[in-house]
Amino acid sequence: RLSSRAGDAPNMAQLAQTTQAALSGQSKTVTVTVMGEHEHVISGYSLLKGIGDGEPIASDRFTVGGHEWVLLFYPDGKRSISETQQAPPPNDDPYAALFVALIGEGPRPQGVVHSSSGRVVRAFHRFTLVDQTGTGNRDITKGRQRDQGAVKISCARQDPNARNCHGYRKFVRRSVLENPQNGYLVDDTIVIRYEIELVVTNGGALHRINKANPLMSIDVSSFPTLGDEVRKLLTDDADKTDCVFEVEGEKFPAHSLIMSARSSAFRAMLRTGAEMREGSEGVVRLSDIRAPVFKLLMHFIYSDELPDGSGRGPVTDNGYRASGPGRANAAGALASHASGGRRALGTEGEPGTPSGTNSTPPDLEGIDLDVAMTQHLLVAADRYDLTRLRAICESRLCDMVDVETAATTLALAEQNHAHALKRACLEYVALHLAEVMQTDGYKHMEQSCPQLASELLRTVAMHTTQQQQAAAAAANAPLALGGAGDVGFGAQPSPTPAAVAGGTAGGHAGGTAGGHAGG
């Protein structure tokens, strides 16, 4: 509202001063380093000699600043392109090489810079070969100093030309490493220590706010999911159930609406009518599954995940491995399924490696999600049309396949429509045929699924052809690497294990697989 009084006229000096204050301001960027450390112990060093130039021994993945890293130690060195084209001099004292590779990132990676060469991170790296005598004064350490500037490493792991590694081709001479007086090789073991200082800049228009600060982020995963809430119906509202599943004399109250929605097999069982007695009586008696397996099945139906969290997010390498008696019983799932199709799934008292550190519901205590139990779950998931559970079991078994369990898992995959798992097992068995053929599981597979022999023979032949083509290509063209001083992790094909050695594998595959295929 305008005023005609002279005293209300605006003070121009004050207005100008206020405008200047509003237009002026202050901004600030802060650059710090995020530090991390990883120690890699390599035992059995003498067995690694002769592994070949450019063949690494990798550490486990470790995370610093929201990025995943891995150490790569090359016992026989990693020569550059120019060096590979020249014969090594006589009496050459070769070097062992050591690198670090950026192989992945989490949801909130820190220190990412958008440069002309793409997304990169900058860091100072220090590699140390530890003097194990305890004095520490002979440690060999190499790394960038502050005045040299940080090293740029590319985040573009899919780009074979990206500089996504840093390290030293000539880290230490083998003669120095293996000299017992130096203390680097003790009891055939070496210790490598790695330190990183990741450069992180906060503030400014080109840098996001540091979301890694817990005060600025919300952990959505800490809130209950739909599965968490639905599963409470089994415990908090047990009196509201309207059907019962009876397995080995043990009763499992359930909600027909949930069971029917999750499984077409259970929906058919619970449908009322003269043709389905279970639907009218409200009691479903199952004779083809064991109680421990059904408990896990019920947990999945209500929560959409397994007790260890499998299914809650992307299924990754969870490292569940069975050991001891539990692994010996892995053939039990195959036997129970192959002996007529109606024998109870699951076995009692199958010890194995604990399934994980996740909290387990009280009613599932003592049930281990080892190889054998996962195999039983796969069979049950296929039988009761739980396709998502079958996919989760496939993924877990792909991660857990080894010499002892490969054949039984392959047979189960064949019998239960687990196509991805079947392909993974065929590949594994083809590459380790000589060892797998010595197991009881392979003999059982021959009896229960003789048709797999011809598929296995084709897979072995395909690998042999690929190896011959790769050898011919390598002989006619120099190996292209990611750049001077870089490993180019991901650019080079993974070393393929030798086709199960010459005459032995060829004879076994040809005789066994050929005989079954002919039959």
XYZ file of C-alpha atoms in Angstrom:
519
model
C 0.000 0.000 0.000
C 1.399 3.379 -1.046
C 1.707 6.154 1.512
C 1.618 9.881 0.805
C 3.551 10.752 3.942
C 7.089 11.943 3.387
C 8.354 9.941 6.355
C 7.381 6.673 4.677
C 9.488 7.265 1.572
C 11.939 4.393 1.072
C 15.513 4.970 2.146
C 17.444 4.434 -1.088
C 20.745 3.900 0.674
C 19.257 1.123 2.806
C 17.596 -0.440 -0.258
C 20.869 -0.509 -2.192
C 22.667 -2.016 0.791
C 20.013 -4.715 1.176
C 20.118 -5.585 -2.543
C 23.898 -5.901 -2.430
C 23.706 -8.229 0.550
C 21.098 -10.378 -1.203
C 23.191 -10.712 -4.356
C 26.447 -11.482 -2.614
C 27.169 -14.837 -0.983
C 29.765 -17.434 -0.144
C 30.412 -20.970 -1.303
C 32.874 -23.563 -0.163
C 34.352 -26.807 -1.430
C 36.201 -29.196 0.840
C 38.544 -31.879 -0.469
C 39.547 -34.686 1.860
C 40.737 -38.280 1.585
C 38.873 -41.424 2.596
C 41.362 -44.022 3.790
C 41.160 -47.785 3.557
C 43.426 -50.780 3.971
C 43.390 -54.426 2.883
C 45.800 -57.260 3.682
C 46.054 -60.249 1.356
C 47.797 -63.428 2.526
C 48.925 -65.820 -0.206
C 49.770 -69.333 0.990
C 51.309 -72.024 -1.187
C 53.440 -69.570 -3.145
C 55.699 -72.293 -4.546
C 52.721 -73.878 -6.310
C 52.034 -70.630 -8.180
C 55.386 -70.485 -9.952
C 54.944 -71.231 -13.627
C 51.333 -70.022 -13.687
C 52.305 -67.864 -16.653
C 52.939 -64.251 -17.565
C 49.904 -62.031 -17.035
C 48.039 -64.583 -14.884
C 46.922 -62.965 -11.596
C 46.133 -64.251 -8.121
C 43.229 -62.107 -6.927
C 42.251 -61.101 -3.413
C 38.686 -60.982 -2.152
C 36.689 -57.888 -3.039
C 36.892 -55.065 -0.531
C 35.082 -51.730 -0.361
C 36.548 -48.275 0.188
C 34.565 -45.082 -0.406
C 31.616 -46.963 -1.893
C 33.820 -48.586 -4.568
C 34.777 -52.254 -4.886
C 38.456 -53.031 -5.351
C 40.545 -56.166 -5.777
C 44.304 -56.786 -5.500
C 45.997 -58.640 -8.356
C 49.355 -60.330 -7.725
C 51.230 -61.729 -10.736
C 53.805 -64.328 -9.556
C 55.298 -64.703 -13.052
C 55.044 -61.013 -13.838
C 53.005 -58.997 -16.273
C 55.023 -57.863 -19.220
C 53.996 -55.001 -21.476
C 53.075 -55.467 -25.143
C 56.535 -54.509 -26.321
C 58.151 -56.893 -23.828
C 55.967 -59.815 -24.931
C 57.245 -59.396 -28.475
C 60.824 -59.878 -27.308
C 62.397 -63.044 -25.941
C 63.564 -62.677 -22.320
C 67.349 -62.450 -21.950
C 69.222 -65.541 -20.728
C 69.516 -65.911 -16.947
C 66.762 -63.328 -16.603
C 65.726 -62.476 -13.027
C 62.000 -61.790 -13.574
C 59.794 -59.438 -11.620
C 56.548 -60.173 -9.801
C 53.849 -57.570 -10.539
C 51.229 -56.070 -8.230
C 48.148 -54.053 -9.163
C 44.825 -52.880 -7.740
C 41.690 -52.848 -9.912
C 38.432 -50.939 -9.571
C 35.731 -53.520 -10.348
C 32.453 -52.119 -9.040
C 30.648 -49.525 -6.994
C 27.825 -49.342 -4.501
C 24.754 -47.095 -4.542
C 26.663 -44.081 -3.137
C 30.181 -44.052 -4.577
C 32.362 -41.210 -3.329
C 34.921 -39.117 -5.161
C 33.558 -39.656 -8.684
C 34.736 -36.941 -11.080
C 33.217 -36.366 -14.520
C 36.170 -35.620 -16.790
C 36.739 -35.515 -20.542
C 37.699 -39.192 -20.392
C 34.527 -40.193 -18.528
C 33.797 -40.988 -14.888
C 36.990 -41.383 -12.876
C 38.132 -41.468 -9.263
C 41.421 -40.105 -7.965
C 43.413 -41.842 -5.255
C 46.837 -42.388 -3.722
C 47.812 -46.062 -3.622
C 50.511 -47.757 -1.556
C 51.543 -51.395 -1.936
C 53.692 -53.152 0.670
C 55.364 -56.552 0.636
C 55.558 -57.313 4.359
C 58.752 -58.426 6.100
C 57.370 -61.269 8.230
C 60.370 -61.454 10.561
C 58.733 -58.794 12.724
C 61.397 -56.121 12.372
C 59.490 -54.294 9.644
C 62.554 -52.413 8.463
C 62.790 -54.444 5.248
C 59.207 -53.887 4.038
C 59.076 -53.054 0.344
C 56.610 -50.207 -0.236
C 55.783 -48.456 -3.490
C 53.187 -45.767 -4.073
C 52.405 -42.212 -5.112
C 53.571 -39.327 -2.945
C 51.374 -36.284 -2.366
C 53.530 -34.011 -4.501
C 53.156 -36.406 -7.450
C 49.391 -36.044 -7.546
C 46.672 -38.673 -7.254
C 46.197 -41.422 -9.827
C 43.068 -41.373 -11.986
C 41.243 -44.671 -12.395
C 38.271 -45.091 -14.704
C 34.890 -46.263 -13.418
C 33.950 -47.536 -16.901
C 34.552 -51.209 -16.224
C 32.769 -52.215 -19.437
C 35.272 -50.286 -21.560
C 38.246 -52.565 -22.438
C 40.421 -49.516 -23.154
C 39.689 -47.795 -19.831
C 42.508 -47.266 -17.359
C 40.848 -49.063 -14.468
C 43.948 -50.414 -12.744
C 47.075 -49.056 -11.130
C 50.201 -50.802 -9.976
C 53.713 -51.896 -10.808
C 54.869 -54.377 -13.419
C 58.292 -54.425 -11.736
C 57.211 -54.493 -8.115
C 59.842 -56.910 -6.777
C 62.351 -59.284 -8.317
C 61.552 -62.911 -7.721
C 65.037 -63.554 -6.369
C 64.531 -60.867 -3.722
C 61.065 -62.140 -2.805
C 62.211 -65.754 -2.482
C 65.437 -65.083 -0.576
C 64.767 -66.597 2.899
C 67.040 -64.031 4.562
C 64.746 -61.175 3.533
C 61.713 -62.464 5.429
C 59.180 -61.935 2.630
C 58.518 -65.653 2.033
C 57.915 -67.537 5.290
C 56.363 -71.026 5.389
C 55.630 -70.688 1.670
C 53.450 -67.641 2.457
C 53.685 -63.978 1.485
C 51.714 -61.043 2.927
C 50.700 -58.041 0.837
C 49.345 -54.896 2.472
C 47.505 -52.275 0.439
C 46.541 -48.757 1.524
C 44.406 -46.278 -0.378
C 43.519 -42.636 0.111
C 40.516 -41.845 -2.053
C 40.245 -38.143 -2.927
C 36.722 -36.819 -2.255
C 35.513 -33.272 -2.937
C 32.301 -32.002 -1.330
C 30.485 -28.808 -2.221
C 30.370 -26.783 -5.390
C 28.092 -27.007 -8.414
C 29.938 -29.985 -9.899
C 29.781 -32.160 -6.800
C 26.736 -33.638 -5.149
C 26.120 -33.377 -1.450
C 27.833 -36.225 0.309
C 24.949 -38.638 0.708
C 27.186 -41.076 2.543
C 26.712 -38.932 5.633
C 24.162 -40.906 7.694
C 22.563 -37.647 8.807
C 21.697 -36.871 5.182
C 20.384 -40.277 4.124
C 17.529 -42.614 4.951
C 18.117 -46.341 5.115
C 14.946 -47.555 3.422
C 15.999 -51.178 3.850
C 15.596 -50.843 7.624
C 11.824 -50.446 7.261
C 9.571 -53.515 7.072
C 8.596 -54.838 3.666
C 5.272 -56.320 2.583
C 6.741 -59.766 3.194
C 7.730 -58.791 6.736
C 4.176 -57.697 7.482
C 2.469 -60.652 5.825
C 4.649 -63.143 7.668
C 3.342 -61.759 10.972
C 0.019 -63.388 10.071
C 1.580 -66.746 10.918
C 2.635 -65.645 14.385
C 0.504 -62.716 15.542
C -2.771 -63.868 13.925
C -2.386 -67.622 14.037
C -5.984 -67.955 15.238
C -7.216 -66.419 11.969
C -5.988 -69.327 9.816
C -8.568 -71.334 7.857
C -6.609 -74.350 6.571
C -3.969 -76.767 7.807
C -1.110 -78.521 6.040
C -0.018 -81.784 7.630
C 3.521 -82.988 6.914
C 5.034 -85.999 8.704
C 2.457 -85.652 11.453
C 3.307 -81.985 12.056
C 0.521 -79.471 11.433
C 1.111 -76.091 9.770
C -1.839 -73.677 10.055
C -2.095 -71.353 7.046
C -4.326 -68.888 5.217
C -5.943 -70.393 2.140
C -6.069 -67.006 0.382
C -2.279 -66.514 0.677
C -1.399 -70.116 -0.179
C -3.696 -70.056 -3.224
C -2.366 -66.713 -4.437
C 1.232 -67.875 -4.250
C 0.964 -71.368 -5.716
C -1.323 -72.785 -8.398
C -0.674 -76.257 -6.975
C -1.939 -75.269 -3.530
C -4.825 -73.354 -5.121
C -5.969 -76.580 -6.785
C -5.653 -78.517 -3.516
C -7.685 -75.960 -1.577
C -10.442 -75.571 -4.170
C -13.694 -76.777 -2.674
C -15.711 -79.381 -4.481
C -16.297 -83.064 -4.632
C -13.162 -83.634 -6.693
C -10.826 -82.135 -4.060
C -11.385 -83.538 -0.593
C -8.693 -81.252 0.856
C -10.713 -78.164 -0.061
C -13.819 -79.294 1.799
C -12.016 -80.658 4.850
C -9.562 -77.780 5.133
C -6.678 -80.212 5.768
C -3.999 -80.845 3.151
C -1.828 -83.882 3.836
C 1.479 -83.865 1.982
C 3.509 -87.068 1.783
C 6.093 -85.965 -0.785
C 8.006 -83.435 1.288
C 9.751 -83.408 4.658
C 8.806 -81.052 7.476
C 12.061 -78.963 7.507
C 11.731 -78.277 3.783
C 8.071 -77.335 4.137
C 8.925 -74.901 6.930
C 11.272 -73.065 4.597
C 8.647 -73.238 1.858
C 6.040 -71.634 4.130
C 8.509 -68.950 5.181
C 9.082 -68.057 1.537
C 5.394 -68.088 0.623
C 4.606 -65.562 3.363
C 7.737 -63.388 3.250
C 8.919 -63.759 -0.393
C 12.465 -64.458 0.780
C 14.530 -67.129 2.497
C 15.592 -66.757 6.140
C 19.060 -65.518 5.164
C 17.631 -62.686 3.055
C 17.900 -64.373 -0.357
C 15.266 -62.779 -2.539
C 15.118 -59.436 -0.725
C 17.446 -57.825 -3.283
C 19.645 -58.877 -6.180
C 21.048 -62.309 -5.478
C 24.837 -61.954 -5.352
C 27.763 -64.169 -4.529
C 26.811 -65.176 -1.014
C 29.400 -67.876 -0.638
C 27.205 -70.501 1.023
C 29.187 -73.694 0.955
C 28.275 -77.025 2.502
C 30.989 -79.028 4.184
C 31.489 -82.355 5.862
C 28.551 -84.754 6.095
C 26.110 -82.223 4.679
C 27.918 -82.315 1.361
C 28.042 -86.081 1.281
C 24.250 -86.144 1.624
C 23.759 -83.833 -1.349
C 22.758 -86.794 -3.475
C 19.784 -87.338 -1.161
C 17.646 -84.793 -2.947
C 18.292 -86.491 -6.270
C 17.671 -89.938 -4.852
C 14.395 -88.924 -3.230
C 13.183 -87.330 -6.453
C 14.408 -89.963 -8.888
C 13.130 -93.026 -7.026
C 9.568 -92.593 -8.150
C 8.863 -88.918 -7.769
C 6.755 -89.221 -4.601
C 9.362 -89.939 -1.965
C 9.611 -87.297 0.761
C 11.875 -84.344 0.031
C 14.497 -83.389 2.564
C 16.470 -85.341 5.125
C 16.913 -85.025 8.808
C 20.199 -84.328 10.480
C 22.146 -82.996 7.487
C 24.853 -80.892 9.058
C 26.576 -78.242 7.009
C 27.948 -74.749 7.045
C 25.676 -72.222 8.802
C 23.590 -70.402 6.253
C 24.698 -66.907 7.210
C 24.736 -64.256 9.865
C 21.195 -63.010 9.253
C 18.819 -63.484 12.152
C 16.814 -66.688 11.725
C 13.180 -66.943 12.906
C 12.863 -69.170 15.995
C 10.804 -71.774 14.147
C 13.605 -72.210 11.607
C 16.499 -72.573 14.033
C 18.645 -75.591 13.223
C 17.690 -75.703 9.524
C 20.811 -75.060 7.454
C 20.519 -73.650 3.945
C 23.425 -75.725 2.664
C 23.763 -77.372 -0.751
C 21.552 -80.345 0.081
C 18.736 -78.258 1.585
C 18.821 -75.861 -1.356
C 18.544 -78.837 -3.704
C 15.471 -80.076 -1.796
C 13.951 -76.593 -1.979
C 14.523 -76.488 -5.731
C 12.612 -79.750 -6.183
C 9.783 -78.526 -3.934
C 9.599 -75.165 -5.707
C 9.228 -76.905 -9.061
C 6.654 -79.353 -7.727
C 4.459 -76.652 -6.160
C 4.900 -74.106 -8.971
C 6.852 -71.475 -7.003
C 8.844 -70.085 -9.913
C 10.515 -67.272 -7.969
C 11.738 -69.656 -5.272
C 13.040 -71.958 -7.977
C 14.988 -69.043 -9.492
C 16.472 -68.149 -6.094
C 17.524 -71.763 -5.540
C 19.038 -71.860 -9.029
C 21.080 -68.764 -8.284
C 22.307 -70.125 -4.949
C 23.260 -73.484 -6.439
C 25.112 -71.775 -9.295
C 27.225 -70.028 -6.656
C 27.765 -73.230 -4.689
C 28.597 -75.661 -7.498
C 31.861 -77.533 -7.031
C 33.407 -80.895 -7.884
C 31.479 -82.837 -5.231
C 28.026 -81.400 -5.954
C 28.153 -80.560 -9.678
C 26.771 -83.874 -10.968
C 23.879 -84.148 -8.502
C 22.970 -80.525 -9.079
C 23.063 -81.053 -12.849
C 20.670 -83.997 -12.580
C 18.310 -82.008 -10.353
C 18.354 -79.111 -12.808
C 17.474 -81.492 -15.637
C 14.555 -82.991 -13.706
C 13.138 -79.722 -12.362
C 13.152 -77.348 -15.345
C 16.043 -75.271 -13.971
C 17.488 -74.351 -17.347
C 19.967 -71.654 -16.231
C 21.329 -73.931 -13.516
C 21.626 -76.780 -16.002
C 23.741 -74.642 -18.344
C 25.991 -73.534 -15.479
C 26.507 -77.124 -14.313
C 27.205 -78.385 -17.831
C 29.896 -75.733 -18.224
C 31.444 -76.580 -14.849
C 31.404 -80.350 -15.360
C 32.876 -79.976 -18.851
C 35.799 -77.990 -17.450
C 36.388 -80.355 -14.502
C 35.309 -83.647 -16.063
C 38.149 -85.818 -14.793
C 37.555 -84.802 -11.159
C 33.739 -84.896 -11.330
C 33.714 -88.387 -12.831
C 35.347 -89.729 -9.655
C 32.424 -88.657 -7.456
C 29.418 -90.719 -6.373
C 27.160 -87.995 -7.718
C 28.406 -88.571 -11.265
C 27.650 -92.283 -11.063
C 24.169 -91.453 -9.803
C 23.694 -88.975 -12.623
C 24.613 -91.636 -15.189
C 21.878 -93.899 -13.836
C 19.116 -91.326 -13.327
C 19.745 -89.050 -16.336
C 21.701 -90.968 -19.009
C 20.578 -88.450 -21.651
C 22.852 -85.836 -20.068
C 25.937 -87.679 -21.308
C 25.379 -86.590 -24.909
C 24.830 -82.963 -23.854
C 27.965 -83.118 -21.752
C 29.932 -84.478 -24.708
C 28.729 -81.600 -26.899
C 29.751 -79.073 -24.229
C 33.240 -80.599 -23.942
C 33.603 -80.503 -27.730
C 32.485 -76.863 -27.836
C 35.089 -75.893 -25.219
C 37.797 -77.743 -27.109
C 36.898 -75.905 -30.319
C 36.880 -72.535 -28.540
C 40.296 -73.218 -27.026
C 41.730 -74.179 -30.405
C 40.326 -71.011 -31.976
C 41.686 -68.862 -29.132
C 45.116 -70.459 -29.448
C 45.151 -69.831 -33.201
C 44.081 -66.203 -32.717
C 46.736 -65.651 -30.056
C 49.413 -67.044 -32.359
C 48.430 -64.706 -35.191
C 47.817 -61.448 -33.293
C 49.529 -59.665 -30.356
C 47.540 -59.374 -27.142
C 45.952 -55.895 -26.757
C 46.020 -54.433 -23.277
C 44.303 -51.449 -21.709
C 47.280 -49.081 -21.610
C 50.808 -48.685 -20.376
C 51.108 -49.806 -16.806
C 47.513 -51.004 -16.586
C 46.057 -54.435 -16.184
C 42.861 -53.534 -18.002
C 40.793 -55.706 -15.656
C 37.839 -57.078 -17.541
C 39.408 -56.478 -20.956
C 41.217 -59.788 -21.128
C 39.261 -63.043 -21.256
C 39.441 -65.085 -18.087
C 41.942 -67.908 -18.387
C 40.060 -71.009 -19.465
C 41.057 -74.144 -17.558
C 42.737 -76.616 -19.892
C 40.285 -78.958 -21.514
C 40.166 -81.755 -19.068
C 43.629 -82.900 -19.782
C 44.179 -84.437 -23.151
C 43.874 -88.180 -23.308
C 42.294 -88.608 -19.861
C 39.385 -86.246 -20.375
C 39.011 -87.139 -24.034
C 38.905 -90.817 -23.232
C 36.435 -90.437 -20.373
C 34.157 -88.087 -22.287
C 34.319 -90.108 -25.494
C 33.849 -93.487 -23.865
C 31.281 -92.669 -21.198
C 29.279 -89.954 -22.933
C 29.493 -91.673 -26.309
C 28.265 -94.948 -24.882
C 25.275 -93.325 -23.185
C 24.465 -91.255 -26.249
C 24.500 -94.385 -28.400
C 22.336 -96.241 -25.914
